[in-house]
XYZ file of C-alpha atoms in Angstrom:
692
model
C 0.088 0.024 -0.026
C 2.871 2.464 0.906
C 4.612 1.658 -2.433
C 1.359 2.419 -4.215
C 0.795 5.691 -2.557
C 4.544 6.693 -3.313
C 3.974 5.813 -6.910
C 0.942 7.948 -7.111
C 2.469 10.945 -5.389
C 5.371 10.752 -7.953
C 2.792 10.695 -10.787
C 1.146 13.646 -9.518
C 4.544 15.353 -9.051
C 5.505 14.737 -12.709
C 2.167 16.005 -13.808
C 2.503 19.292 -12.045
C 5.270 20.987 -14.408
C 3.192 19.711 -17.586
C 0.131 21.486 -15.961
C 1.969 24.629 -15.394
C 3.241 24.668 -19.154
C -0.310 23.989 -20.526
C -1.699 26.852 -18.343
C 0.834 29.070 -19.911
C -0.002 28.056 -23.490
C -3.503 28.798 -22.606
C -2.511 32.347 -21.125
C -0.551 33.147 -24.199
C -3.187 32.111 -26.764
C -5.601 34.465 -24.806
C -3.265 37.547 -24.555
C -1.849 36.923 -27.974
C -4.498 39.145 -30.071
C -4.077 41.925 -27.503
C -0.225 41.777 -27.593
C -0.160 42.259 -31.365
C -2.264 45.441 -30.901
C -0.099 47.270 -28.748
C 1.813 49.035 -31.447
C -1.291 50.460 -32.646
C -2.145 52.235 -29.451
C 1.403 53.617 -29.194
C 1.471 57.452 -29.189
C 4.527 59.816 -29.154
C 2.816 63.096 -29.614
C 4.111 65.893 -27.275
C 0.439 66.270 -25.857
C 0.749 62.624 -24.585
C 3.784 63.646 -22.541
C 2.910 66.974 -21.207
C 1.381 67.563 -17.743
C -2.478 67.041 -17.737
C -3.166 70.491 -16.077
C -0.733 72.625 -17.958
C -1.770 75.506 -20.427
C 0.126 74.003 -23.333
C -1.874 70.576 -22.775
C -5.191 72.488 -22.920
C -4.030 74.182 -26.246
C -3.162 70.861 -27.682
C -6.656 69.303 -26.905
C -8.604 72.151 -27.955
C -6.454 72.246 -31.402
C -7.740 68.811 -31.909
C -11.436 69.931 -31.714
C -11.072 72.753 -33.988
C -11.961 72.257 -37.668
C -9.512 70.072 -39.525
C -8.031 69.087 -36.075
C -4.533 70.129 -34.752
C -2.702 72.436 -37.260
C 0.374 70.953 -38.930
C 3.068 73.683 -38.904
C 5.926 73.382 -41.244
C 8.756 75.728 -42.649
C 10.409 75.230 -46.050
C 13.900 76.464 -45.735
C 15.774 77.459 -49.140
C 19.344 78.071 -48.611
C 22.437 78.891 -50.706
C 25.615 79.771 -49.249
C 26.845 82.563 -51.643
C 23.214 83.948 -51.737
C 20.070 83.004 -53.330
C 19.754 83.589 -57.273
C 16.702 84.504 -59.196
C 16.440 80.826 -60.368
C 16.479 79.607 -56.857
C 13.374 81.887 -55.880
C 11.561 80.804 -59.065
C 12.180 77.097 -58.073
C 11.066 77.724 -54.319
C 7.998 79.585 -55.405
C 7.145 76.678 -58.150
C 7.409 73.895 -55.399
C 5.448 75.936 -52.814
C 2.661 76.423 -55.486
C 2.705 72.567 -56.185
C 2.451 71.869 -52.416
C -0.672 74.357 -52.166
C -2.324 72.449 -55.329
C -1.811 69.018 -53.737
C -2.776 70.024 -50.209
C -5.323 71.837 -48.178
C -3.371 74.792 -46.501
C -4.879 77.201 -43.947
C -3.511 80.244 -46.152
C -1.316 81.228 -48.834
C 2.330 80.689 -48.110
C 4.486 83.810 -48.461
C 8.306 83.788 -48.455
C 10.311 85.783 -46.106
C 13.948 86.479 -47.122
C 16.723 86.770 -44.752
C 18.807 89.993 -44.561
C 21.882 88.479 -45.876
C 19.985 87.141 -49.003
C 21.081 83.531 -48.365
C 18.018 82.000 -47.026
C 13.978 82.176 -48.141
C 11.698 80.590 -45.601
C 8.098 79.752 -46.452
C 5.760 79.061 -43.425
C 3.411 76.375 -44.287
C 0.306 75.221 -42.253
C -2.451 72.664 -42.879
C -5.267 71.221 -41.320
C -5.337 68.340 -43.680
C -4.046 65.535 -41.474
C -5.800 66.325 -38.100
C -4.505 64.671 -35.281
C -3.693 61.312 -36.930
C 0.113 60.792 -36.672
C 0.269 58.510 -39.707
C -1.534 61.379 -41.923
C 0.743 63.836 -40.465
C 3.789 61.918 -41.270
C 2.598 61.146 -44.826
C 2.014 64.844 -45.289
C 5.488 65.730 -44.318
C 7.164 63.021 -46.243
C 4.977 64.251 -49.188
C 6.049 67.801 -49.038
C 9.760 66.708 -48.476
C 9.533 64.779 -51.534
C 8.226 68.100 -53.636
C 10.757 70.480 -51.824
C 14.185 69.447 -53.148
C 17.203 71.544 -54.275
C 20.063 70.877 -56.612
C 23.284 72.616 -57.945
C 24.135 73.983 -54.339
C 20.487 74.915 -53.297
C 19.737 73.327 -50.139
C 15.980 72.720 -49.195
C 15.026 71.642 -45.742
C 11.666 71.146 -44.291
C 11.394 71.929 -40.528
C 8.769 73.065 -38.067
C 6.890 71.563 -35.266
C 5.201 68.837 -37.518
C 8.538 67.827 -39.101
C 10.210 67.596 -35.734
C 7.266 65.341 -34.599
C 7.695 63.164 -37.423
C 11.447 62.949 -37.016
C 10.783 61.952 -33.479
C 8.245 59.226 -34.165
C 10.689 57.867 -36.568
C 13.268 57.468 -33.905
C 10.586 55.974 -31.507
C 9.374 53.621 -34.451
C 13.151 52.279 -34.448
C 12.879 51.493 -30.720
C 10.875 48.538 -30.815
C 12.556 46.192 -33.059
C 16.263 47.208 -32.568
C 15.768 47.577 -28.823
C 14.202 44.063 -28.456
C 16.897 42.621 -30.644
C 19.654 44.283 -28.952
C 18.529 43.409 -25.522
C 18.169 39.904 -26.072
C 21.345 39.647 -27.705
C 23.213 41.290 -24.739
C 21.310 39.019 -22.364
C 22.217 35.815 -24.222
C 25.941 36.611 -24.283
C 25.986 37.300 -20.713
C 24.131 34.128 -19.715
C 26.364 32.062 -21.985
C 29.263 33.467 -20.038
C 27.785 33.082 -16.577
C 26.427 29.449 -17.111
C 29.158 28.221 -19.377
C 26.514 25.913 -20.774
C 25.486 25.650 -24.344
C 21.809 24.810 -23.403
C 20.999 26.415 -20.037
C 21.307 30.041 -21.094
C 18.386 29.420 -23.564
C 15.776 28.439 -20.823
C 15.702 31.944 -18.870
C 15.902 33.994 -22.120
C 13.052 32.203 -23.565
C 11.281 32.461 -20.478
C 11.725 36.183 -20.396
C 10.509 36.328 -23.974
C 7.376 34.838 -22.870
C 7.000 37.220 -19.796
C 7.409 40.154 -22.274
C 4.697 38.787 -24.752
C 2.408 38.585 -21.826
C 3.386 42.227 -20.642
C 2.612 43.576 -24.039
C -1.015 41.927 -23.727
C -1.450 43.228 -20.178
C -0.389 46.667 -21.222
C -2.857 46.817 -24.014
C -5.613 45.922 -21.468
C -4.630 48.585 -19.238
C -4.722 50.934 -21.955
C -8.413 49.845 -23.063
C -9.549 49.747 -19.454
C -8.068 52.873 -17.940
C -6.798 54.929 -20.885
C -3.200 54.459 -19.973
C -0.893 56.200 -22.452
C 1.547 53.810 -24.395
C 4.647 55.758 -25.771
C 7.652 54.346 -27.165
C 9.779 55.302 -24.219
C 7.446 53.540 -21.600
C 7.069 50.475 -23.815
C 10.699 50.193 -24.222
C 11.567 50.622 -20.619
C 8.807 47.848 -19.886
C 10.637 45.375 -22.230
C 14.142 46.098 -20.551
C 12.542 45.732 -17.112
C 11.165 42.189 -18.187
C 14.405 40.972 -19.472
C 16.479 42.645 -16.710
C 14.691 42.188 -13.731
C 13.328 38.579 -15.029
C 16.984 37.508 -15.875
C 18.015 38.592 -12.369
C 15.176 36.465 -10.775
C 16.250 33.541 -12.900
C 19.785 34.017 -11.822
C 18.905 33.567 -8.050
C 16.605 30.759 -8.844
C 18.823 28.732 -11.026
C 21.721 29.291 -8.633
C 19.859 28.019 -5.522
C 18.312 25.113 -7.764
C 21.916 24.030 -8.558
C 22.851 23.935 -4.982
C 19.669 21.925 -3.901
C 20.368 19.375 -6.743
C 23.441 18.241 -4.829
C 21.120 17.505 -1.890
C 17.998 16.111 -3.396
C 17.888 13.283 -5.811
C 14.917 14.331 -7.973
C 14.640 17.654 -9.525
C 11.043 18.237 -8.474
C 12.200 18.019 -4.756
C 15.163 20.208 -5.412
C 13.143 22.963 -7.032
C 10.629 22.792 -4.269
C 13.632 23.561 -1.853
C 14.849 26.189 -4.061
C 11.642 27.869 -4.406
C 11.285 27.799 -0.542
C 14.802 29.124 -0.049
C 14.892 32.076 -2.503
C 11.120 32.584 -3.276
C 10.533 35.032 -0.495
C 13.599 37.029 -1.345
C 12.427 37.408 -4.995
C 8.699 38.050 -3.904
C 9.983 40.760 -1.695
C 12.394 42.508 -4.168
C 9.950 42.256 -6.996
C 7.195 43.829 -4.732
C 9.722 46.505 -3.939
C 10.393 47.390 -7.266
C 6.697 47.315 -8.285
C 5.827 49.703 -5.457
C 8.482 51.952 -6.140
C 7.377 52.300 -9.901
C 3.736 52.642 -8.847
C 4.762 55.852 -6.945
C 4.986 57.400 -10.247
C 1.310 57.612 -10.383
C 1.556 60.525 -8.081
C 3.387 62.626 -10.845
C 1.427 65.301 -12.918
C 3.469 64.611 -16.002
C 1.910 62.140 -18.211
C 5.108 60.447 -19.548
C 6.293 59.883 -15.773
C 2.785 58.830 -14.492
C 1.943 56.310 -17.151
C 5.362 54.626 -16.956
C 4.701 53.501 -13.354
C 1.800 51.034 -14.503
C 3.726 49.818 -17.407
C 7.104 49.315 -15.407
C 4.843 47.680 -12.724
C 3.284 45.294 -15.323
C 6.890 44.416 -16.823
C 8.264 43.497 -13.434
C 5.261 41.508 -12.132
C 4.985 39.520 -15.644
C 8.642 38.662 -15.289
C 8.077 37.600 -11.637
C 5.196 35.367 -12.529
C 7.172 33.784 -15.479
C 10.342 32.940 -13.444
C 8.556 31.586 -10.440
C 6.114 29.407 -12.427
C 7.237 28.809 -16.052
C 11.009 28.494 -15.398
C 10.617 26.132 -12.726
C 8.379 23.696 -14.858
C 10.777 23.982 -17.829
C 13.827 23.241 -15.481
C 12.075 20.242 -13.686
C 10.915 18.717 -17.106
C 14.566 19.022 -18.420
C 16.131 17.571 -15.609
C 19.963 17.575 -14.650
C 20.960 17.287 -18.288
C 20.092 21.192 -18.693
C 23.295 21.985 -16.847
C 25.666 20.094 -19.109
C 28.491 19.937 -19.142
C 28.803 21.173 -15.489
C 26.059 18.866 -14.162
C 25.413 19.023 -10.175
C 25.532 15.267 -9.149
C 23.400 14.169 -6.252
C 25.524 13.904 -3.094
C 28.253 15.653 -4.521
C 30.201 18.702 -3.005
C 31.105 21.896 -5.007
C 34.715 22.464 -5.783
C 36.091 24.685 -3.080
C 37.774 27.529 -4.393
C 38.783 31.167 -3.064
C 36.096 33.307 -4.629
C 36.552 37.124 -5.423
C 33.778 37.751 -2.981
C 35.148 35.960 -0.188
C 38.470 37.912 -0.614
C 36.452 41.277 -0.790
C 34.455 40.162 2.355
C 37.639 39.489 4.299
C 39.009 42.886 3.352
C 35.651 44.601 4.548
C 35.733 42.524 7.590
C 39.061 43.335 8.842
C 38.686 47.061 8.544
C 35.078 47.698 8.214
C 35.200 51.410 9.429
C 37.933 52.305 7.213
C 36.284 50.744 4.164
C 33.087 52.436 5.061
C 34.520 55.798 5.250
C 36.671 55.416 2.101
C 33.464 54.450 0.078
C 31.314 57.010 1.491
C 34.032 59.599 0.560
C 34.217 58.220 -3.105
C 30.660 58.261 -3.256
C 30.380 61.823 -2.205
C 33.296 63.049 -4.578
C 31.324 61.543 -7.432
C 28.173 63.109 -6.505
C 29.831 66.610 -7.047
C 29.879 66.023 -10.485
C 26.231 66.588 -10.869
C 27.034 70.153 -10.583
C 28.565 69.931 -14.014
C 25.215 68.621 -15.391
C 24.348 70.550 -18.513
C 21.292 72.714 -18.319
C 17.750 71.701 -19.672
C 17.672 70.312 -23.043
C 16.478 72.447 -25.815
C 14.092 70.998 -28.603
C 17.040 71.010 -31.450
C 19.395 69.030 -28.949
C 17.088 66.119 -28.397
C 18.498 63.902 -31.228
C 21.816 62.213 -31.081
C 22.005 62.184 -35.011
C 20.796 65.644 -36.552
C 17.415 64.988 -38.558
C 16.330 67.347 -41.239
C 14.041 69.400 -39.238
C 16.813 70.157 -36.506
C 18.947 71.164 -39.483
C 16.381 73.511 -40.682
C 15.984 75.122 -37.322
C 19.884 75.854 -37.210
C 19.744 77.340 -40.651
C 16.933 79.524 -39.600
C 18.639 80.516 -36.312
C 21.877 81.744 -38.286
C 19.788 83.350 -41.027
C 17.200 84.822 -38.981
C 18.978 85.752 -35.714
C 16.803 88.926 -35.046
C 13.332 87.124 -35.020
C 11.575 83.966 -34.152
C 10.606 81.481 -36.524
C 8.286 79.285 -34.090
C 4.753 80.496 -33.310
C 3.303 80.639 -29.952
C -0.423 79.354 -29.993
C -2.927 81.265 -28.058
C -6.359 79.647 -27.555
C -8.988 82.113 -26.547
C -12.878 82.118 -26.228
C -14.574 83.178 -29.799
C -16.553 85.856 -28.116
C -13.442 87.490 -26.621
C -11.160 87.003 -29.802
C -11.049 90.859 -30.782
C -10.222 91.703 -27.244
C -7.492 89.207 -26.892
C -5.872 90.388 -29.953
C -5.589 93.853 -28.980
C -4.342 92.938 -25.520
C -1.671 90.497 -27.102
C -0.318 93.334 -29.173
C 0.355 95.502 -26.149
C 2.500 92.535 -24.671
C 6.323 93.370 -24.588
C 8.285 90.978 -26.686
C 5.354 90.074 -29.232
C 6.564 90.726 -32.889
C 3.290 89.998 -34.887
C -0.137 88.328 -34.268
C -2.325 86.403 -36.692
C -5.900 85.376 -36.065
C -6.296 81.692 -37.307
C -9.341 79.246 -37.091
C -12.438 79.508 -35.120
C -14.656 76.729 -33.994
C -16.353 74.988 -31.231
C -16.454 78.194 -29.246
C -12.675 78.850 -29.572
C -10.389 80.875 -31.504
C -6.546 80.143 -32.354
C -4.167 83.058 -32.404
C -0.564 82.478 -33.625
C 1.853 84.830 -32.031
C 5.345 85.486 -33.154
C 7.964 86.591 -30.573
C 10.851 88.989 -31.253
C 13.316 86.540 -29.652
C 14.613 83.384 -30.973
C 12.790 80.113 -29.838
C 13.522 78.494 -26.280
C 15.425 81.879 -25.434
C 15.242 83.476 -21.970
C 13.677 86.560 -23.899
C 10.896 84.317 -25.686
C 10.405 82.481 -22.288
C 9.674 85.925 -20.614
C 7.330 86.792 -23.444
C 5.490 83.505 -22.712
C 4.972 84.173 -19.152
C 3.786 87.789 -19.826
C 1.241 86.436 -22.359
C -0.123 83.918 -19.722
C -0.149 86.692 -16.986
C -1.905 89.025 -19.372
C -4.587 86.775 -20.980
C -6.838 85.805 -18.181
C -9.105 82.774 -19.503
C -6.874 82.145 -22.511
C -4.307 79.281 -22.821
C -0.888 79.911 -24.054
C 0.734 76.820 -25.931
C 3.249 75.736 -28.516
C 6.504 74.003 -28.662
C 8.356 76.771 -26.330
C 5.290 76.796 -23.920
C 5.352 73.212 -23.704
C 9.094 73.190 -22.690
C 8.323 75.552 -19.910
C 5.540 73.396 -18.606
C 7.768 70.292 -18.757
C 10.426 72.131 -16.639
C 7.952 73.370 -14.179
C 5.920 70.019 -13.696
C 9.308 67.855 -13.404
C 10.357 70.173 -10.591
C 6.976 69.613 -9.079
C 6.861 65.802 -9.651
C 10.282 65.468 -7.960
C 9.098 67.109 -4.698
C 6.086 64.921 -4.753
C 7.172 61.475 -5.864
C 10.574 61.161 -4.193
C 9.524 61.313 -0.634
C 6.589 58.869 -1.425
C 9.202 56.436 -3.013
C 11.292 56.729 -0.038
C 8.661 56.240 2.462
C 7.085 53.164 0.579
C 10.478 51.477 -0.021
C 11.394 51.860 3.619
C 8.170 50.774 4.924
C 8.292 47.544 2.905
C 11.772 46.961 4.160
C 10.910 47.513 7.805
C 8.033 44.774 7.236
C 10.483 42.466 5.459
C 13.755 42.566 7.652
C 11.783 43.137 10.654
C 13.959 46.146 11.960
C 14.601 49.798 11.355
C 18.587 49.962 10.983
C 18.845 47.621 8.069
C 16.282 49.104 6.128
C 17.641 52.733 6.724
C 21.199 51.431 5.698
C 19.715 50.028 2.450
C 17.822 53.093 1.626
C 20.714 55.421 2.415
C 22.977 53.387 0.226
C 21.063 53.346 -2.828
C 20.339 57.240 -2.553
C 24.128 57.712 -2.404
C 24.459 55.382 -5.495
C 21.971 57.689 -7.243
C 23.805 60.927 -6.540
C 27.132 59.275 -7.584
C 25.591 58.012 -10.892
C 24.224 61.438 -11.494
C 27.705 62.802 -10.884
C 29.434 60.688 -13.474
C 26.760 61.775 -15.900
C 27.810 65.267 -15.437
C 31.547 64.446 -15.925
C 30.671 62.823 -19.292
C 27.528 64.112 -20.796
C 28.756 67.359 -22.088
C 32.674 66.841 -22.172
C 32.606 63.316 -23.580
C 29.197 62.933 -25.423
C 28.805 66.376 -26.468
C 25.251 66.764 -25.100
C 24.168 70.417 -24.940
C 21.426 69.755 -22.270
C 19.864 67.167 -19.811
C 16.350 65.917 -19.958
C 14.231 67.495 -17.096
C 12.752 63.976 -16.198
C 16.425 62.389 -15.725
C 16.682 63.133 -11.933
C 13.204 61.629 -11.117
C 13.175 58.821 -13.508
C 16.795 57.550 -12.428
C 15.946 58.072 -8.848
C 12.826 55.865 -8.788
C 14.525 52.953 -10.875
C 17.984 53.137 -8.950
C 16.200 53.158 -5.543
C 13.771 50.293 -6.529
C 16.344 48.263 -8.189
C 19.025 48.894 -5.974
C 16.915 47.863 -2.874
C 16.170 44.709 -5.101
C 19.957 43.555 -4.756
C 19.905 44.696 -1.020
C 17.022 42.277 -0.243
C 19.021 39.450 -1.728
C 22.007 40.131 0.384
C 20.161 40.958 3.777
C 17.591 37.980 3.288
C 20.524 35.530 3.420
C 22.443 37.584 6.176
C 19.103 37.123 8.135
C 18.758 33.523 7.299
C 22.523 32.958 8.678
C 21.787 35.072 11.757
C 18.768 33.020 12.512
C 20.641 29.773 12.182
C 22.991 31.076 15.145
C 25.788 32.777 13.198
C 27.572 35.613 14.754
C 26.741 38.896 12.972
C 30.253 39.331 11.169
C 30.215 35.643 10.148
C 26.683 36.001 8.888
C 27.444 39.154 6.766
C 30.537 37.516 5.254
C 28.806 34.164 4.732
C 25.835 36.208 2.885
C 28.355 37.777 0.680
C 30.363 34.768 -0.104
C 27.077 32.800 -1.003
C 25.170 35.603 -2.901
C 27.939 37.759 -4.035
C 28.398 35.865 -7.553
C 24.494 35.811 -8.007
C 24.310 39.468 -7.385
C 27.255 40.406 -9.534
C 25.838 38.257 -12.455
C 22.444 39.818 -11.967
C 23.777 43.362 -11.703
C 25.873 42.802 -14.879
C 22.793 41.584 -16.716
C 20.607 44.753 -15.592
C 23.247 47.124 -16.224
C 23.744 45.925 -19.872
C 20.070 45.870 -20.567
C 19.579 49.567 -19.526
C 22.747 50.371 -21.258
C 21.074 49.142 -24.439
C 19.247 52.558 -24.309
C 22.577 54.447 -24.959
C 22.433 53.112 -28.617
C 19.127 54.825 -29.187
C 18.595 58.051 -31.017
C 17.233 60.351 -28.606
C 19.388 62.102 -25.855
C 16.768 61.477 -23.008
C 17.040 57.907 -23.425
C 20.868 57.801 -23.734
C 21.211 59.732 -20.517
C 18.746 57.793 -18.767
C 20.070 54.616 -19.789
C 23.985 55.627 -18.916
C 22.844 56.883 -15.331
C 20.845 53.704 -14.470
C 23.531 51.274 -15.881
C 26.484 53.168 -14.226
C 24.347 53.277 -10.918
C 23.512 49.490 -11.028
C 27.288 48.756 -11.320
C 28.202 51.048 -8.654
C 25.669 49.424 -6.385
C 26.782 45.876 -7.441
C 30.522 46.125 -7.154
C 31.006 48.798 -4.369
C 27.994 49.371 -2.388
C 26.719 45.759 -1.964
C 29.912 44.240 -1.675
C 31.987 46.658 0.402
C 29.746 49.205 2.169
C 26.854 47.398 3.201
C 28.925 44.461 4.255
C 31.434 46.688 6.041
C 28.366 48.432 7.961
C 26.757 45.175 8.793
C 30.263 43.911 10.346
C 30.856 47.296 12.067
C 27.022 47.470 13.583
C 26.894 43.746 14.483
C 23.560 42.862 15.952
C 22.558 46.507 16.108
C 22.007 46.236 12.262
C 18.520 44.304 13.132
C 17.494 46.788 15.947
C 14.862 46.734 17.209
C 14.046 43.162 16.028
C 14.741 40.068 17.827
C 18.058 39.332 16.150
C 19.470 42.530 17.838
C 19.426 40.979 21.256
C 22.371 39.013 22.656
C 21.534 35.347 22.881
C 21.168 33.986 26.344
C 24.334 32.264 27.800
C 23.808 28.551 27.923
C 23.094 27.395 31.327
C 25.400 25.015 33.194
C 24.563 21.483 33.468
C 23.360 20.721 36.821
C 25.536 18.324 38.921
C 23.932 15.292 40.534
C 23.862 15.503 44.517
C 26.167 13.033 46.114
C 24.363 10.094 47.559
């Protein structure tokens, strides 16, 4: 009877992995149609990134409702170095006439020559595409096809619509190249880490399944709650799935390999591995998700909507790595580790590891190591003072597209005037009074009334100062102060709102992130000192990573500005992901302390046993974010660089040296006020028997 029950139990255990695999196949079949539609709802218009309450957002929304939708603003720039000829002006006029004949323009384009005679610009506006991005891009492409020069005459198509089309082209290129590059980078690192021709495929394939599931869930969020899907947020979601998912896989596979030496059957070894590292993985993923969800408190759309999408990526990676990965590994058995197969009952080769040596040095002089590391991080953080100022529109691309080249030509040929309109939306019944008031505002060069509809009138204002200069910014502020009940928008106003809202979001989101992460750590580690130590460490890493960015962005990369959202986004990601690794280390340290090890021995054992896994995970995560540095937008390059550098600092300096040194120096106080902070009671002497 006992043998029969044992056989039934084994059969059930063999069926569990197949059942999990079947559930995943059903889940992917269910979300497949939705995942395929995610690209259809991706939007990268400026209005999708703007703060919901800003003037410029209201302008963009009202423009969508006016007859013909949002106006497509373009500028045709004809330029010859030695001066335009009569033939050049004839060519320009013929091409503009052809454009007017093929497309519905809001007015007759009139050429504006430059003072030096080298440049002729034609402002062109059309309501033909409305708010549809594909139609806008088609209009810009067709105008670029018509407007061309030869024989030394250069023709460039710029303006807000052309700039949006060029930006959309960069975002469209993120999907495929970013995914392929991420997969390639993770594959190479897994091959080097596992030294197996087969094993690396398993976590990589499972991460791909998790990414597909995340795409389907993200589409569901968009349909249910209207969550904005942008190229940036979708790219970050993919990176988190592969980066965080591979980290969880590394921790699980490492513990599974360890348990295979203790258990004969893979199923039992996997159960032990999940019991051992499952709580740490759940806690770390929960911390990352909580940190990202704090972005919901942001007012900037691009920040706020990145929170749910990032959380979806982390949670889908977690579910895949704690269910699908164990099932596949159990079904494949020990042979998946070939040629380094862990045999049952064997002992791993004893060798002096790098992390054992690092732990020994930290254990001998903990205070000296701690002080030296703190000084180094503080010195690096000073580099943040060298960060470039807020980035301007023309500096957002790594490689200069045609729209930016047109802006530079205009800035050089027309230094005395603005070539970018400021949009004013005012109630239709007050249009005349608004026009009169605008003409009295200092800094205004010209005013033109545009479309009227749905109770609103659009007015185009040209400032005397060049776009995105201090003078134009002052003019926009004066317009907003003078025009009560009207909205002032346009590209330059959008930049002002982005700067203001990012400053507001930092003041709101940063304290919420710190508080939520600290509360989770207190509940997990059952103390106060260890959570404060981890949070302080990741904040120091963030400051040092920003400082390194300040040392290289301008002098080395040649960037002219810093994205306003860099500080907040890098803070959220580095704090959430950095605490992630701290949980791995502290969880093992607590496990050793609970088993009776002395504080110093527990800290060094935790570093020796988890250091390799944390280092591998840190390399993978840093490499996935470093993929962003190969993208075509400066803000993505800056974000990827700061996060990658921060993860490496956290992995190889803070986790290995500083946290370990602090734990050794504090001893049992690191767990204060929990039970582990108290000295154990001395053993009672054995009672001697009384003599008879």
